[in-house]
Amino acid sequence: MLKRHHLLIANKFHEDTIEQLDQQYQTHHLWKLTNIEKKLLIKRLEGQCRLVATASWDTDPFIYTLRSLELIACFGVGIDGIDLVTVRSRGIRVTNTPDVLTDAVADLAMGLLISTSRNLVNADKFVKMGSWQKSSFPFGSGLAGKTLGIAGLGRIGKAIARRAEAFKLNIEYHNRSKVNLPYTYHPSLEALATASDFFLCMLPGGDVTRGLISKNIFKKIGPLGTFINVGRGSCVDEEALAEALANGDLGSAGLDVYEREPEVNQKLTTLSNVVLLPHIGSATVETRKAMGQLVIENLNAAICKTKLITEVKD
Ligand code: NAP
Ligand code: 8YV
C-alpha cells in the first residue's frame, strides 16, 4: 500500500533497514549516483517525493535541492549532519532515534573508562607479544572513590551516571542548565575539568559545541586524568588533545568519535596512552535494528499523517 510513495535515501546507513524500506517504498539510493545522475533524479522526483531517510551525523547536501522535501527521517540521535538553518527556514520536519540507543552507548562509555583506567588494550598486546614472561605489567588506576565529570548529562549521560554509581564513582556534571539529580553541578566546562579524575564528553555536535574542549580543559583534567569522548569529535580540538597526551599535560584518553571521521589525527594513532574506537557507541545488532525500526515508524507516520514518533523539536 505504501509502495506508491517515493523515498530518497541519502546514504547507506543500515543495510537491513534499507532493505525493508526498499520493500515498502519506491526508494532511490542517492549514494550510488554521480552528481549528474543525482541532479537528474532530483528533477524527476520534484513534486512527487517528500521524504528522505539518512544517517543523522552525515548526509548528502543534494537532499536539500529537492524543493518538495517535507520530512528527513534520521538514523541516529545526534542530528549535527543536518543543515538546521535550511530545514527551519523551509519548515522541513526532522525525526531522530533517541532512547533506543542509550544503553548501548552508555555501556561503551563504561568500556572506555575501564579500558583507559586499567590499560586493557596495552595489557592485551603485552600478553600476545610474550612480554609477560619477561616483565610485569604496570599498575592501572582504580575507579572507586574517583570523580567522573560528565559534560552533557542528557539521556545518555544519565545512563552513564547510573552505571558509574555502581562502580562507586562520584558523579559531577556540566550542562547549560541544572537537572534535578543529586550530582554536583558545575556552571562551566573548566570547573568540571578541574574537579574530574575522568572527564567524559557526551555533548552533541554542531556549531554551538564546536571546539569547546581544548588545551585549557586538557590541562585542567591533568597529567593523572583521563579524557573520554563518546559525544562528538567536533566538540574537541584534536590537535590540542594529541599534543596534551604526547607532552604529559593529560594522562590518557579514550575516543569513539573524531573531528573528521573516518579520518583520525595521525598523531593520536602513534600514542600508547589513548584507546581509539571506530564510532561504535550504538553498534550492536539489537540497537541498530531498533534505530532502523524507529526510522521506518517515523516515515510511516508521515505517510499516514499521524503524529511523528520522535520529531526533533527546538
Ligand atoms: P541529549 O539527551 O539531548 O543530551 C545532550 C546533553 O548535552 C543535554 O544534557 C544538554 O543539556 C547538554 N548540552 C547540549 N548543548 C550543550 C552546551 N552547548 N553546553 C553544555 N551542555 C550542553 O542527547 P543524548 O541522547 O544524550 O545524546 C547526546 C549526544 O551523544 C548526541 O547528540 C550524539 O552527538 C552523541 N552520540 C554518540 C554516539 C556514538 O556512537 N558515539 C551514539 C549516540 C549519540 P542542556 O541543554 O541543559 O545544555
Ligand atoms: C550513529 C550516533 O548514528 O546516534 C548518533 O548520534 O552517533 C550513532 O548512533 C551511528 O553510527 C549510525 O550512523
Short mmCIF file of C-alpha atoms in Angstrom, two decimals, residues 36-249:
data_model
loop_
_atom_site.label_atom_id
_atom_site.label_comp_id
_atom_site.label_asym_id
_atom_site.label_seq_id
_atom_site.Cartn_x
_atom_site.Cartn_y
_atom_site.Cartn_z
CA ILE A 36 24.92 14.48 -12.81
CA GLU A 37 22.68 11.47 -12.10
CA LYS A 38 21.71 12.99 -8.73
CA LYS A 39 20.63 16.23 -10.40
CA LEU A 40 18.52 14.32 -12.94
CA LEU A 41 16.93 12.20 -10.20
CA ILE A 42 16.02 15.21 -8.06
CA LYS A 43 14.46 16.87 -11.12
CA ARG A 44 12.42 13.75 -11.79
CA LEU A 45 11.30 13.43 -8.14
CA GLU A 46 10.34 17.09 -7.76
CA GLY A 47 6.75 17.39 -6.56
CA GLN A 48 6.42 13.60 -6.17
CA CYS A 49 8.84 12.84 -3.33
CA ARG A 50 8.63 14.48 0.09
CA LEU A 51 10.56 12.02 2.25
CA VAL A 52 14.27 11.46 2.89
CA ALA A 53 15.99 8.86 5.08
CA THR A 54 19.61 9.46 6.10
CA ALA A 55 22.30 8.92 8.71
CA SER A 56 21.91 11.64 11.34
CA TRP A 57 25.52 12.74 11.68
CA ASP A 58 26.23 12.91 7.97
CA THR A 59 24.13 13.42 4.87
CA ASP A 60 24.34 14.39 1.20
CA PRO A 61 23.58 18.12 0.67
CA PHE A 62 21.81 17.13 -2.58
CA ILE A 63 18.76 16.25 -0.46
CA TYR A 64 18.10 19.96 0.10
CA THR A 65 17.83 20.60 -3.64
CA LEU A 66 14.54 18.66 -3.57
CA ARG A 67 12.07 21.51 -3.12
CA SER A 68 9.14 19.20 -2.27
CA LEU A 69 11.05 17.78 0.72
CA GLU A 70 8.89 17.74 3.89
CA LEU A 71 10.49 15.19 6.23
CA ILE A 72 14.02 13.98 6.95
CA ALA A 73 13.98 10.73 8.97
CA CYS A 74 17.39 10.37 10.60
CA PHE A 75 19.07 7.15 11.70
CA GLY A 76 20.88 8.29 14.87
CA VAL A 77 20.18 10.71 17.71
CA GLY A 78 22.74 13.46 17.12
CA ILE A 79 21.47 15.48 14.16
CA ASP A 80 24.62 17.54 13.55
CA GLY A 81 24.72 16.19 9.97
CA ILE A 82 21.52 18.09 9.19
CA ASP A 83 21.54 21.69 7.94
CA LEU A 84 19.26 23.13 10.61
CA VAL A 85 19.18 26.62 9.09
CA THR A 86 17.80 25.21 5.83
CA VAL A 87 15.28 22.86 7.44
CA ARG A 88 13.98 25.55 9.80
CA SER A 89 13.63 28.16 7.08
CA ARG A 90 11.73 25.73 4.84
CA GLY A 91 9.63 24.10 7.58
CA ILE A 92 11.09 20.64 6.84
CA ARG A 93 10.41 18.30 9.77
CA VAL A 94 13.18 16.10 11.20
CA THR A 95 12.99 12.89 13.22
CA ASN A 96 15.84 11.08 15.00
CA THR A 97 16.31 7.89 17.07
CA PRO A 98 16.68 8.84 20.76
CA ASP A 99 16.46 6.43 23.75
CA VAL A 100 16.70 3.14 21.79
CA LEU A 101 20.49 3.55 21.62
CA THR A 102 21.06 4.95 25.11
CA ASP A 103 22.01 1.68 26.83
CA ALA A 104 24.44 0.56 24.12
CA VAL A 105 26.22 3.92 24.08
CA ALA A 106 26.38 4.11 27.89
CA ASP A 107 27.83 0.56 28.00
CA LEU A 108 30.53 1.57 25.53
CA ALA A 109 31.39 4.66 27.58
CA MET A 110 31.91 2.42 30.63
CA GLY A 111 34.05 0.15 28.45
CA LEU A 112 36.28 3.11 27.55
CA LEU A 113 36.52 4.15 31.20
CA ILE A 114 37.75 0.71 32.23
CA SER A 115 39.98 0.27 29.15
CA THR A 116 41.78 3.54 29.88
CA SER A 117 41.99 3.30 33.67
CA ARG A 118 43.27 -0.31 33.62
CA ASN A 119 45.21 -0.03 30.36
CA LEU A 120 43.37 -3.03 28.87
CA VAL A 121 44.40 -2.61 25.24
CA ASN A 122 48.10 -2.46 26.08
CA ALA A 123 47.65 -5.37 28.51
CA ASP A 124 46.26 -7.49 25.69
CA LYS A 125 49.24 -6.61 23.46
CA PHE A 126 51.58 -7.35 26.38
CA VAL A 127 50.30 -10.92 26.68
CA LYS A 128 50.10 -11.56 22.92
CA MET A 129 53.65 -10.32 22.35
CA GLY A 130 55.05 -12.64 25.03
CA SER A 131 56.21 -9.77 27.29
CA TRP A 132 54.60 -11.30 30.39
CA GLN A 133 57.38 -13.88 30.61
CA LYS A 134 59.99 -11.08 30.78
CA SER A 135 58.45 -8.29 32.89
CA SER A 136 55.36 -7.29 34.84
CA PHE A 137 52.59 -5.06 33.53
CA PRO A 138 52.34 -1.54 35.09
CA PHE A 139 49.52 -0.85 37.60
CA GLY A 140 46.42 0.98 36.46
CA SER A 141 44.25 3.32 38.48
CA GLY A 142 41.00 2.40 40.27
CA LEU A 143 37.58 3.91 39.67
CA ALA A 144 36.05 3.65 43.17
CA GLY A 145 36.11 6.96 45.01
CA LYS A 146 37.26 8.96 41.96
CA THR A 147 35.25 11.71 40.29
CA LEU A 148 33.63 11.21 36.90
CA GLY A 149 32.76 14.55 35.31
CA ILE A 150 30.12 14.28 32.60
CA ALA A 151 29.83 17.09 30.08
CA GLY A 152 26.31 16.62 28.67
CA LEU A 153 24.13 14.94 31.29
CA GLY A 154 21.27 14.19 28.93
CA ARG A 155 19.66 10.83 28.10
CA ILE A 156 22.97 9.01 27.56
CA GLY A 157 24.91 11.00 30.16
CA LYS A 158 22.37 10.00 32.81
CA ALA A 159 22.55 6.33 31.79
CA ILE A 160 26.35 6.50 32.14
CA ALA A 161 25.97 8.15 35.57
CA ARG A 162 23.67 5.32 36.75
CA ARG A 163 26.26 2.74 35.66
CA ALA A 164 29.12 4.75 37.17
CA GLU A 165 27.35 4.86 40.55
CA ALA A 166 27.61 1.07 40.67
CA PHE A 167 31.38 1.46 40.19
CA LYS A 168 31.38 3.80 43.25
CA LEU A 169 32.38 6.81 41.18
CA ASN A 170 31.37 10.26 42.40
CA ILE A 171 29.36 11.96 39.61
CA GLU A 172 29.60 15.65 38.72
CA TYR A 173 28.39 17.32 35.53
CA HIS A 174 28.05 20.34 33.29
CA ASN A 175 25.05 21.23 31.12
CA ARG A 176 23.78 24.67 30.21
CA SER A 177 21.02 24.04 32.75
CA LYS A 178 20.92 22.12 36.03
CA VAL A 179 18.98 18.85 36.25
CA ASN A 180 17.03 17.54 39.20
CA LEU A 181 19.50 14.85 40.25
CA PRO A 182 21.78 14.61 43.29
CA TYR A 183 25.02 15.15 41.31
CA THR A 184 27.25 18.22 41.75
CA TYR A 185 26.64 20.82 39.01
CA HIS A 186 29.42 22.93 37.54
CA PRO A 187 28.45 26.05 35.59
CA SER A 188 31.46 25.73 33.24
CA LEU A 189 33.45 23.01 31.47
CA GLU A 190 36.62 24.42 33.07
CA ALA A 191 35.21 23.96 36.60
CA LEU A 192 34.08 20.42 35.73
CA ALA A 193 37.51 19.57 34.28
CA THR A 194 39.23 20.84 37.44
CA ALA A 195 37.01 18.61 39.61
CA SER A 196 37.31 15.49 37.40
CA ASP A 197 39.62 12.48 37.51
CA PHE A 198 37.74 11.18 34.47
CA PHE A 199 36.17 13.79 32.20
CA LEU A 200 33.60 12.32 29.81
CA CYS A 201 32.16 14.27 26.88
CA MET A 202 28.60 13.29 25.95
CA LEU A 203 27.83 16.59 24.23
CA PRO A 204 26.04 16.90 20.89
CA GLY A 205 27.88 18.24 17.83
CA GLY A 206 27.07 21.32 15.78
CA ASP A 207 28.18 24.94 15.82
CA VAL A 208 27.29 25.61 19.48
CA THR A 209 29.67 22.98 20.87
CA ARG A 210 32.39 23.16 18.18
CA GLY A 211 35.90 23.15 19.68
CA LEU A 212 34.63 23.71 23.27
CA ILE A 213 37.08 21.15 24.64
CA SER A 214 40.57 22.43 24.06
CA LYS A 215 44.05 22.86 25.55
CA ASN A 216 42.89 24.60 28.75
CA ILE A 217 40.42 21.80 29.51
CA PHE A 218 43.05 19.08 28.99
CA LYS A 219 45.46 20.93 31.32
CA LYS A 220 42.76 21.08 33.98
CA ILE A 221 41.96 17.35 33.67
CA GLY A 222 45.68 16.99 34.26
CA PRO A 223 48.57 14.52 33.94
CA LEU A 224 46.84 11.89 36.09
CA GLY A 225 43.45 12.47 34.50
CA THR A 226 41.57 10.82 31.62
CA PHE A 227 39.51 12.32 28.81
CA ILE A 228 36.76 10.18 27.24
CA ASN A 229 34.75 11.26 24.20
CA VAL A 230 31.62 9.38 23.14
CA GLY A 231 29.68 12.56 22.19
CA ARG A 232 31.02 14.22 19.04
CA GLY A 233 34.55 14.75 17.74
CA SER A 234 33.68 18.28 16.61
CA CYS A 235 33.49 19.33 20.31
CA VAL A 236 37.24 18.72 20.63
CA ASP A 237 40.39 20.42 19.36
CA GLU A 238 42.01 17.14 18.29
CA GLU A 239 45.42 18.69 17.62
CA ALA A 240 45.50 20.10 21.18
CA LEU A 241 44.38 16.69 22.51
CA ALA A 242 47.20 14.85 20.72
CA GLU A 243 49.71 17.40 21.99
CA ALA A 244 48.45 17.19 25.60
CA LEU A 245 48.65 13.38 25.51
CA ALA A 246 52.15 13.47 23.99
CA ASN A 247 53.63 16.06 26.36
CA GLY A 248 52.04 14.63 29.52
CA ASP A 249 49.64 17.54 30.24
#
